[in-house]
Coordinates of C-alpha atoms in Angstrom, one line a residue:
M1 CA 16.0 9.9 -27.9
K2 CA 17.9 8.1 -25.4
K3 CA 16.9 4.1 -25.0
Q4 CA 14.3 3.1 -21.5
V5 CA 16.1 0.1 -22.4
L6 CA 18.5 0.1 -19.1
K7 CA 21.6 -2.0 -20.4
V8 CA 23.9 0.0 -18.8
A9 CA 28.0 -0.5 -19.5
L10 CA 30.2 0.9 -17.2
L11 CA 33.1 2.5 -17.8
V12 CA 35.5 2.2 -14.9
V13 CA 38.5 3.9 -14.4
G14 CA 41.2 1.4 -11.9
V15 CA 37.6 0.4 -10.3
I16 CA 35.7 -3.2 -10.5
C17 CA 32.2 -2.4 -10.8
S18 CA 29.5 -4.8 -11.0
L19 CA 26.2 -4.4 -11.9
T20 CA 24.8 -7.2 -9.8
T21 CA 24.3 -6.2 -5.9
L22 CA 27.0 -9.0 -3.4
M23 CA 25.7 -8.2 -0.4
A24 CA 23.8 -10.8 1.7
Q25 CA 20.4 -11.1 0.9
T26 CA 18.0 -10.4 4.2
R27 CA 14.7 -12.1 4.8
Y28 CA 11.6 -9.7 5.3
V29 CA 14.0 -7.2 3.6
D30 CA 15.1 -8.5 0.6
D31 CA 14.0 -11.0 -2.2
V32 CA 15.3 -14.6 -0.5
F33 CA 12.7 -16.4 -2.7
T34 CA 12.5 -17.2 -6.4
S35 CA 8.6 -18.5 -6.5
V36 CA 5.5 -17.9 -4.8
S37 CA 3.1 -21.3 -3.5
K38 CA -0.7 -20.0 -3.7
T39 CA -3.7 -21.2 -1.7
A40 CA -6.8 -19.9 -3.2
N41 CA -10.6 -19.0 -2.5
V42 CA -9.3 -20.0 1.4
V43 CA -13.3 -19.2 3.2
Y44 CA -12.2 -16.9 6.6
N45 CA -15.7 -15.7 7.3
T46 CA -19.1 -15.6 7.3
N47 CA -21.1 -12.6 7.8
R48 CA -24.5 -10.4 6.8
S49 CA -23.6 -8.1 4.0
M50 CA -25.8 -4.9 2.5
N51 CA -27.6 -5.9 -0.1
I52 CA -27.0 -4.1 -3.3
L53 CA -29.5 -5.7 -5.6
F54 CA -32.8 -6.0 -2.2
N55 CA -36.0 -4.1 -4.5
S56 CA -34.1 -4.0 -8.0
G57 CA -36.0 -6.8 -9.1
Y58 CA -33.4 -9.2 -9.8
P59 CA -34.9 -12.4 -10.9
D60 CA -33.5 -14.5 -7.8
S61 CA -36.1 -13.5 -4.9
T62 CA -33.6 -14.1 -2.5
A63 CA -30.8 -11.5 -3.7
N64 CA -33.9 -9.1 -4.7
Y65 CA -36.1 -9.2 -1.2
S66 CA -33.8 -9.4 1.2
P67 CA -32.3 -6.2 2.5
F68 CA -29.1 -8.0 3.9
L69 CA -27.1 -11.2 2.8
T70 CA -25.9 -13.6 4.3
V71 CA -22.4 -14.8 2.8
D72 CA -19.1 -15.6 2.6
L73 CA -15.3 -13.5 3.1
K74 CA -12.8 -15.4 0.9
C75 CA -9.5 -14.6 0.9
D76 CA -6.1 -15.9 -1.4
I77 CA -3.0 -17.0 0.9
Y78 CA 0.4 -16.5 -0.9
S79 CA 3.4 -18.1 0.6
P80 CA 7.5 -18.9 -0.7
A81 CA 7.5 -21.8 -2.6
G82 CA 10.2 -24.7 -0.8
D83 CA 10.0 -22.2 2.6
S84 CA 10.7 -24.5 5.6
N85 CA 10.0 -21.5 8.4
V86 CA 6.9 -22.4 9.6
L87 CA 6.5 -19.1 12.3
R88 CA 6.4 -16.5 9.1
P89 CA 4.9 -13.1 9.5
A90 CA 1.7 -12.7 7.8
I91 CA 1.1 -9.1 5.9
I92 CA -3.4 -8.9 5.2
L93 CA -3.9 -7.0 2.0
L94 CA -7.1 -4.9 1.4
H95 CA -7.7 -4.0 -2.6
T96 CA -9.6 -1.3 -3.5
G97 CA -13.3 -0.7 -5.1
S98 CA -15.1 1.6 -3.4
Y99 CA -17.7 -1.1 -1.4
I100 CA -18.5 -2.0 -5.0
P101 CA -17.7 -4.8 -7.6
A102 CA -15.3 -3.9 -10.3
I103 CA -16.7 -2.9 -13.3
A104 CA -19.8 -2.2 -11.9
N105 CA -17.9 0.4 -9.5
K106 CA -17.1 2.3 -12.8
Q107 CA -13.3 1.0 -12.9
A108 CA -12.1 -1.4 -14.0
T109 CA -10.2 -3.1 -10.4
G110 CA -12.0 -3.5 -7.1
S111 CA -11.0 -7.2 -5.8
R112 CA -8.5 -8.7 -4.7
T113 CA -7.5 -10.4 -7.7
D114 CA -6.6 -7.1 -9.1
S115 CA -3.6 -7.0 -10.9
S116 CA -1.7 -4.8 -8.1
I117 CA -3.0 -6.5 -5.2
V118 CA -1.2 -10.0 -7.2
E119 CA 1.5 -8.9 -7.7
L120 CA 2.4 -7.0 -4.1
A121 CA 1.1 -10.3 -2.2
T122 CA 3.7 -12.0 -5.3
R123 CA 6.4 -9.3 -3.9
L124 CA 5.7 -9.6 -0.4
A125 CA 5.9 -13.9 -0.1
K126 CA 9.4 -13.5 -2.0
K127 CA 10.9 -12.0 0.1
G128 CA 8.8 -14.3 2.9
Y129 CA 6.5 -13.4 4.3
V130 CA 2.8 -15.0 4.4
A131 CA 0.9 -12.2 2.2
V132 CA -3.3 -12.6 2.4
A133 CA -5.2 -11.0 0.4
A134 CA -8.5 -10.6 1.5
S135 CA -12.1 -9.4 0.4
Y136 CA -14.0 -7.6 2.4
R137 CA -17.9 -7.0 2.3
M138 CA -19.7 -4.7 -0.1
G139 CA -22.4 -2.9 -0.9
W140 CA -23.8 0.5 0.8
R141 CA -26.3 2.7 -1.9
A142 CA -23.9 4.9 -3.5
T143 CA -26.0 5.8 -6.0
S144 CA -28.2 8.1 -3.6
T145 CA -28.9 11.5 -4.3
Q146 CA -28.8 12.5 -0.9
Q147 CA -25.7 13.4 1.4
E148 CA -26.6 11.9 4.8
I149 CA -27.6 8.7 2.9
L150 CA -24.2 8.3 1.3
T151 CA -22.1 9.7 4.2
E152 CA -23.6 6.8 6.8
D153 CA -23.3 3.8 4.5
L154 CA -20.3 4.7 3.4
I155 CA -19.1 5.2 7.4
K156 CA -20.7 1.8 7.8
A157 CA -19.2 0.1 5.2
T158 CA -15.6 1.3 6.1
Y159 CA -17.0 0.2 9.3
R160 CA -17.8 -3.4 8.4
G161 CA -14.6 -3.6 6.6
I162 CA -12.6 -3.1 9.9
Q163 CA -14.5 -5.9 11.4
D164 CA -14.2 -8.2 8.5
A165 CA -10.0 -7.1 8.7
R166 CA -10.2 -8.1 12.6
N167 CA -12.0 -11.5 12.0
C168 CA -9.4 -12.5 8.9
I169 CA -6.9 -12.0 11.8
R170 CA -8.5 -14.2 13.9
F171 CA -8.5 -17.0 11.0
L172 CA -5.1 -16.8 10.4
R173 CA -4.4 -17.1 14.4
K174 CA -6.4 -19.9 14.9
N175 CA -5.1 -21.7 11.0
A176 CA -1.4 -20.6 11.9
T177 CA -0.2 -24.0 12.0
T178 CA -2.4 -24.8 8.7
Y179 CA -0.2 -21.9 6.6
G180 CA 3.1 -21.9 8.6
I181 CA 2.3 -18.3 10.4
D182 CA 4.1 -16.5 13.3
P183 CA 0.1 -15.7 14.9
T184 CA 2.2 -13.0 17.2
K185 CA 3.1 -10.7 13.8
I186 CA 0.1 -9.9 12.0
V187 CA 0.2 -6.5 9.9
V188 CA -2.8 -5.1 7.9
G189 CA -2.4 -3.0 4.5
G190 CA -4.9 -1.4 2.7
Q191 CA -4.9 0.0 -1.3
A192 CA -7.1 3.3 -1.8
T193 CA -10.6 1.4 -0.2
G194 CA -8.5 -1.2 1.4
G195 CA -6.6 2.0 2.4
Y196 CA -9.1 3.6 4.5
I197 CA -10.2 -0.2 6.1
A198 CA -6.6 0.1 7.6
L199 CA -6.1 3.2 9.2
A200 CA -9.5 3.0 11.0
L201 CA -8.2 -0.1 11.9
G202 CA -5.1 1.0 13.3
S203 CA -6.7 4.2 15.2
V204 CA -10.1 3.2 16.0
D205 CA -10.0 2.1 19.4
K206 CA -13.3 3.9 21.6
I207 CA -17.0 4.1 20.9
E208 CA -16.7 8.0 21.6
E209 CA -14.8 7.8 18.0
I210 CA -17.9 6.5 16.4
E211 CA -21.0 7.3 18.0
S212 CA -20.2 11.1 19.7
N213 CA -18.0 12.7 16.2
I214 CA -20.4 14.9 14.7
K215 CA -19.4 14.5 11.1
F216 CA -21.0 10.7 12.0
L217 CA -24.1 11.9 13.5
R218 CA -27.1 12.4 11.5
G219 CA -29.4 15.1 11.3
D220 CA -31.2 14.1 14.8
L221 CA -28.0 13.9 16.0
S222 CA -28.3 9.6 16.4
P223 CA -24.8 8.3 15.2
M224 CA -25.0 6.9 12.0
V225 CA -22.6 3.6 13.2
S226 CA -24.9 2.6 16.0
V227 CA -22.0 -0.6 18.0
D228 CA -25.7 -2.1 19.8
T229 CA -26.8 -2.3 16.4
L230 CA -23.8 -3.1 14.1
G231 CA -21.4 -5.0 16.6
N232 CA -18.2 -3.2 18.2
W233 CA -14.8 -2.1 15.6
K234 CA -13.6 -5.5 16.7
G235 CA -16.2 -7.3 15.6
L236 CA -18.3 -8.6 18.7
G237 CA -21.8 -8.4 19.6
G238 CA -24.2 -6.2 17.7
L239 CA -27.6 -7.8 16.3
P240 CA -27.1 -11.1 14.6
Y241 CA -29.3 -9.6 11.3
F242 CA -26.9 -7.4 10.9
N243 CA -22.9 -9.2 12.3
I244 CA -22.5 -12.4 13.1
S245 CA -20.3 -11.9 16.2
A246 CA -16.6 -12.7 16.1
D247 CA -15.2 -15.8 18.6
T248 CA -13.9 -13.7 21.7
T249 CA -11.4 -16.3 22.6
V250 CA -8.8 -15.1 20.0
S251 CA -7.5 -11.7 19.6
G252 CA -8.4 -9.8 15.9
D253 CA -5.6 -6.8 16.7
A254 CA -2.7 -6.0 14.3
N255 CA 0.6 -5.4 15.1
M256 CA 1.6 -2.1 12.3
V257 CA -0.7 -0.8 9.4
F258 CA 0.3 0.8 5.8
H259 CA -1.4 2.4 3.5
Y260 CA -1.0 3.3 -0.2
G261 CA -3.9 5.3 -1.2
G262 CA -7.2 5.9 1.0
A263 CA -6.8 8.2 4.2
M264 CA -8.6 8.3 7.5
G265 CA -12.2 9.4 8.4
D266 CA -11.2 11.7 11.5
S267 CA -7.2 12.8 12.3
S268 CA -8.6 13.0 16.0
W269 CA -9.2 8.8 15.9
M270 CA -4.6 8.9 15.9
E271 CA -3.9 8.6 19.0
S272 CA -0.6 7.5 21.1
N273 CA -1.3 4.2 21.5
S274 CA -2.6 3.7 17.6
L275 CA -0.9 1.6 15.7
P276 CA 2.4 2.0 13.5
V277 CA 1.6 3.1 10.5
V278 CA 3.3 3.4 7.2
G279 CA 2.2 6.1 4.2
I280 CA 2.2 6.1 0.7
Q281 CA 0.0 8.0 -1.7
V282 CA -0.3 10.4 -4.6
V283 CA -0.3 14.0 -3.9
S284 CA -2.5 15.0 -6.2
D285 CA -5.1 11.9 -5.6
L286 CA -8.4 13.2 -6.6
F287 CA -10.6 10.7 -4.5
A288 CA -8.5 10.5 -1.3
P289 CA -7.1 13.8 0.4
F290 CA -3.2 13.6 0.4
Y291 CA -2.9 16.0 3.7
T292 CA -7.2 17.4 5.0
G293 CA -9.8 17.7 2.8
D294 CA -13.4 15.9 1.1
V295 CA -13.7 11.9 0.3
R296 CA -14.9 11.7 -3.1
I297 CA -15.6 8.0 -4.9
P298 CA -15.0 7.1 -8.5
T299 CA -19.1 7.8 -9.0
G300 CA -18.7 11.0 -8.6
Q301 CA -20.0 12.2 -5.0
T302 CA -18.5 13.6 -2.3
V303 CA -19.3 11.4 1.2
I304 CA -17.1 12.2 3.8
P305 CA -15.7 16.0 5.0
S306 CA -12.4 16.5 6.2
A307 CA -10.8 13.2 5.7
S308 CA -7.0 12.8 6.4
G309 CA -4.3 11.7 4.2
A310 CA -0.7 10.8 4.7
G311 CA 0.2 14.2 4.6
V312 CA -1.6 14.5 7.7
V313 CA -1.7 11.1 9.1
I314 CA 2.0 10.4 9.0
P315 CA 3.5 13.3 10.4
M316 CA 0.9 13.1 13.4
A317 CA 2.2 9.4 14.3
N318 CA 5.9 10.3 13.7
S319 CA 4.8 13.4 16.7
L320 CA 2.8 10.8 19.0
G321 CA 5.4 8.8 19.3
V322 CA 3.3 5.9 16.9
N323 CA 6.7 5.4 15.3
D324 CA 8.8 5.4 17.9
K325 CA 10.7 2.2 17.2
I326 CA 10.9 2.1 13.0
N327 CA 12.5 5.9 14.1
A328 CA 14.9 5.0 16.2
A329 CA 15.9 2.7 12.8
T330 CA 18.5 3.9 10.0
F331 CA 17.4 3.8 6.6
T332 CA 19.5 5.0 3.8
D333 CA 18.5 3.0 1.1
V334 CA 17.4 4.4 -2.1
Y335 CA 13.4 4.1 -1.4
T336 CA 14.0 5.8 2.3
T337 CA 16.3 8.5 -0.1
R338 CA 13.6 9.3 -2.3
A339 CA 11.1 9.9 -0.1
M340 CA 12.9 12.0 2.2
A341 CA 13.5 14.2 -0.4
A342 CA 9.8 14.2 -1.6
S343 CA 8.4 14.3 2.0
G344 CA 10.8 17.0 3.5
N345 CA 12.2 14.6 5.6
V346 CA 8.8 13.0 7.4
K347 CA 10.2 9.5 8.1
N348 CA 7.4 6.7 7.4
L349 CA 5.6 8.6 4.4
F350 CA 5.7 8.7 0.9
P351 CA 4.7 10.9 -1.7
I352 CA 4.3 10.4 -4.9
F353 CA 4.2 12.6 -7.7
P354 CA 3.4 10.2 -10.9
K355 CA 3.8 11.3 -14.7
Y356 CA 0.1 12.5 -14.7
P357 CA -1.2 14.2 -11.6
L358 CA -4.9 13.0 -12.2
D359 CA -3.4 9.2 -11.7
G360 CA -4.1 8.4 -7.9
A361 CA -3.0 5.0 -8.8
P362 CA -0.3 4.5 -10.7
W363 CA 0.2 1.0 -9.4
E364 CA -3.0 -0.2 -11.1
W365 CA -3.0 -2.1 -14.4
W366 CA -5.4 -3.9 -15.8
D367 CA -5.6 -6.0 -19.0
T368 CA -7.9 -3.6 -21.3
T369 CA -9.1 -5.8 -24.4
I370 CA -10.9 -8.8 -21.1
I371 CA -11.7 -5.3 -19.2
Q372 CA -13.7 -3.8 -22.3
N373 CA -15.3 -7.5 -22.9
T374 CA -17.0 -7.5 -20.0
N375 CA -20.3 -7.4 -19.5
L376 CA -20.9 -8.4 -16.0
A377 CA -19.8 -7.7 -12.5
M378 CA -20.5 -10.3 -9.4
F379 CA -22.1 -9.1 -6.4
Y380 CA -20.5 -12.3 -4.4
N381 CA -22.5 -14.9 -6.3
Y382 CA -24.9 -12.7 -8.0
P383 CA -24.0 -11.6 -11.6
L384 CA -25.3 -8.1 -12.3
P385 CA -24.8 -5.6 -16.0
A386 CA -21.8 -3.8 -16.3
N387 CA -20.7 -1.5 -18.5
G388 CA -16.5 -3.1 -19.2
R389 CA -16.1 -0.2 -22.2
A390 CA -17.1 2.3 -20.4
A391 CA -15.6 1.7 -16.8
D392 CA -12.1 0.8 -19.2
S393 CA -12.6 4.5 -20.5
L394 CA -13.0 6.3 -17.5
S395 CA -10.0 4.2 -15.2
R396 CA -7.6 5.2 -18.3
F397 CA -9.3 8.9 -17.7
T398 CA -7.3 9.2 -14.3
N399 CA -4.1 6.4 -15.6
P400 CA -3.7 7.3 -19.2
F401 CA -0.1 5.8 -19.1
M402 CA -1.1 2.4 -17.5
S403 CA 1.3 -0.1 -18.6
A404 CA 2.6 -3.6 -16.2
V405 CA 6.2 -1.9 -16.2
T406 CA 5.0 1.5 -15.0
A407 CA 2.8 -0.1 -12.5
K408 CA 5.4 -2.7 -11.6
A409 CA 7.6 0.0 -10.8
Y410 CA 5.7 1.3 -8.5
I411 CA 4.9 -1.5 -6.8
D412 CA 9.1 -2.0 -6.2
T413 CA 8.6 1.1 -5.0
I414 CA 6.1 0.4 -2.0
V415 CA 7.2 -3.1 -0.9
N416 CA 10.7 -1.9 -1.0
F417 CA 9.4 0.5 1.5
V418 CA 7.2 -1.3 3.6
A419 CA 9.1 -4.1 4.2
P420 CA 12.3 -2.7 6.1
R421 CA 9.9 -0.9 8.3
I422 CA 7.4 -4.0 8.8
A423 CA 10.8 -5.8 9.8
V424 CA 12.1 -3.0 12.2
Q425 CA 8.4 -3.0 13.9
L426 CA 8.1 -6.7 14.1
D427 CA 12.0 -7.6 15.3
L428 CA 12.2 -9.7 11.7
A429 CA 15.7 -8.3 11.0
N430 CA 18.8 -7.1 12.4
F431 CA 17.9 -3.7 10.6
T432 CA 21.2 -1.1 11.3
G433 CA 21.7 0.2 7.6
V434 CA 24.7 3.0 6.6
K435 CA 24.1 6.3 8.3
E436 CA 23.9 9.2 5.8
N437 CA 26.3 11.7 6.6
T438 CA 26.0 15.4 4.8
N439 CA 29.7 16.7 5.8
I440 CA 30.9 13.8 3.1
S441 CA 29.2 16.1 0.5
K442 CA 31.6 18.7 0.1
H443 CA 34.1 16.1 -0.7
L444 CA 32.3 14.4 -3.8
S445 CA 32.1 15.6 -7.0
V446 CA 30.1 14.6 -9.6
F447 CA 30.0 15.9 -12.8
P448 CA 28.7 16.9 -15.6
N449 CA 25.3 17.9 -14.4
P450 CA 23.1 18.1 -15.9
A451 CA 25.1 14.3 -18.0
N452 CA 24.2 13.0 -21.2
D453 CA 26.6 10.5 -21.7
V454 CA 29.5 10.0 -19.1
L455 CA 28.8 10.5 -15.6
H456 CA 32.5 11.2 -13.7
I457 CA 32.2 10.4 -9.3
N458 CA 35.1 11.4 -7.7
L459 CA 35.6 11.5 -3.8
D460 CA 38.6 13.4 -1.8
G461 CA 40.5 10.7 -0.1
V462 CA 40.7 12.3 3.5
A463 CA 36.9 11.5 3.2
G464 CA 37.0 8.0 2.9
Q465 CA 36.7 5.1 0.4
I466 CA 33.8 3.9 -1.6
S467 CA 32.4 0.9 -1.0
S468 CA 29.5 0.7 -3.7
F469 CA 27.2 3.5 -5.7
S470 CA 23.8 3.0 -6.8
I471 CA 21.6 5.7 -9.5
I472 CA 18.0 5.5 -8.3
D473 CA 15.1 7.1 -10.3
I474 CA 12.6 9.4 -9.0
T475 CA 10.5 6.4 -8.5
G476 CA 13.1 4.6 -6.3
R477 CA 13.7 2.5 -8.9
I478 CA 17.7 0.7 -9.0
L479 CA 18.6 1.7 -12.2
L480 CA 22.4 1.1 -12.1
N481 CA 24.4 -0.1 -9.2
G482 CA 28.0 -1.8 -8.1
E483 CA 30.8 -2.3 -6.2
S484 CA 33.9 -0.5 -5.8
N485 CA 37.8 -0.8 -4.9
S486 CA 38.3 3.3 -6.1
N487 CA 37.6 7.0 -5.1
Y488 CA 36.7 7.9 -9.4
L489 CA 33.9 6.3 -11.2
N490 CA 33.3 6.7 -14.9
I491 CA 29.5 6.1 -15.5
N492 CA 27.9 5.5 -18.5
V493 CA 24.5 6.9 -18.2
S494 CA 24.0 7.4 -22.1
E495 CA 21.1 5.0 -22.2
L496 CA 18.8 6.3 -19.4
K497 CA 16.1 8.4 -20.0
T498 CA 16.2 12.2 -20.2
G499 CA 14.9 13.0 -15.7
M500 CA 15.8 13.7 -12.9
Y501 CA 18.1 10.9 -10.7
F502 CA 19.6 10.3 -7.5
V503 CA 23.5 9.0 -7.1
Q504 CA 24.1 7.3 -3.3
I505 CA 27.5 6.3 -2.3
I506 CA 28.4 4.3 0.1
L507 CA 31.8 4.4 2.2
N508 CA 33.4 1.5 3.8
D509 CA 33.0 2.8 7.1
G510 CA 29.3 2.9 6.7
N511 CA 28.4 6.1 5.5
S512 CA 26.5 7.1 2.6
V513 CA 26.0 10.7 0.7
T514 CA 23.3 11.0 -2.0
K515 CA 23.3 13.7 -4.7
R516 CA 20.4 14.7 -6.9
I517 CA 21.8 15.0 -11.2
L518 CA 20.0 15.9 -14.9
I519 CA 20.6 13.5 -17.2
K520 CA 19.8 15.2 -20.7

């Protein structure tokens, strides 16, 4: 059995190979900071939230008798420690949770302090961004047995989430000096439920998209979401009982969105003036369709018909010109190589094929002991009974191989796929990359294939000179990399696990070529 520990010795004939990447580090693309500072529990907005405790017999009279509550919405702000730059782009991260508190939602996750959100925020801050993990308003009648109520409430919850994300953007712009943020460069990203919000924020910009779409009309053809009542998608207007109108003097617009999980409520929202978008999604996601299909939630119900996931949204964005600026750049990093192979050469799309097909969120992990011993969930400041053991069991049903090591590998893929595209869209780096040249492939020999102990790489001199190589697994992780001054390499791969990998060779002239290999 091959060991999982990847301490690999290289046997190189006439070659000097290094296990460290000696290329210059680029801020916003590479990790350039080693530590991160965190400012926790920052109130970015106060607004009105639907109250799931209403008429529940809850001992607090305010919680029991008020259909809506006034609540503070908070965020945690992650910044690169010791950074002297005072104009840094901000990335807002919206968590999963189905608009119900973690544990009460029958899942082990669902807050801005989830391990996956904290890890992604930390990784982004190490690249030089200011990462903002933000909570948004919770609450909807998730236990209803009436389809129309479920659909209406979930649409309203997502709509409030759009308003909250925009109010978080406003807060960051108003306090840009305090947190060292460039107010002209703000991105919104979302995981699962947060992905629905991010995709809607990047596309909804007309009242008819909300009030005239037949999917979002009641049986009497009245709109489920009334802009006059709830305010518009920018968080402005509406009745104060339902929405505390935002500051009209500060823009709540973002520059770009991305999602890992989640879907777009209706693909017709995607238009040529939508925000640039990058999508990462498990193809077999149980709850959100990768292509077009029904949205389901962990509590079991089907709530939104005919939503569209990354497999539809990203090709549409590319074809409409939404992603033209990103698509004009050349990416030949290992993450792009894997994504292009998995997506059939669709740019900005990373389909995920996890070890367990039902695992729609392989980037999640949690402390099983803590979750199993949790018997309370927090709805804002109100504790309510919850079954941590059941939440852990249900979460493990779709994520049976959950571990920090596995989750962090997927998060590594997310951050290194998204960050260069953000850098291009926001003009943060002079990112040209290297060019994949398929003509070189006929001059490159990689053998044996499958390999067991030693992998031989040979490039005909007529094709050029090898500058560096990388061996990448199917999640996009670099397992081996080195520099070379020869066109013949012998690489010890005996400690790699059995499976499929990619070998990427970069030449001195900037061209590159990638080959697929098997390790047995």
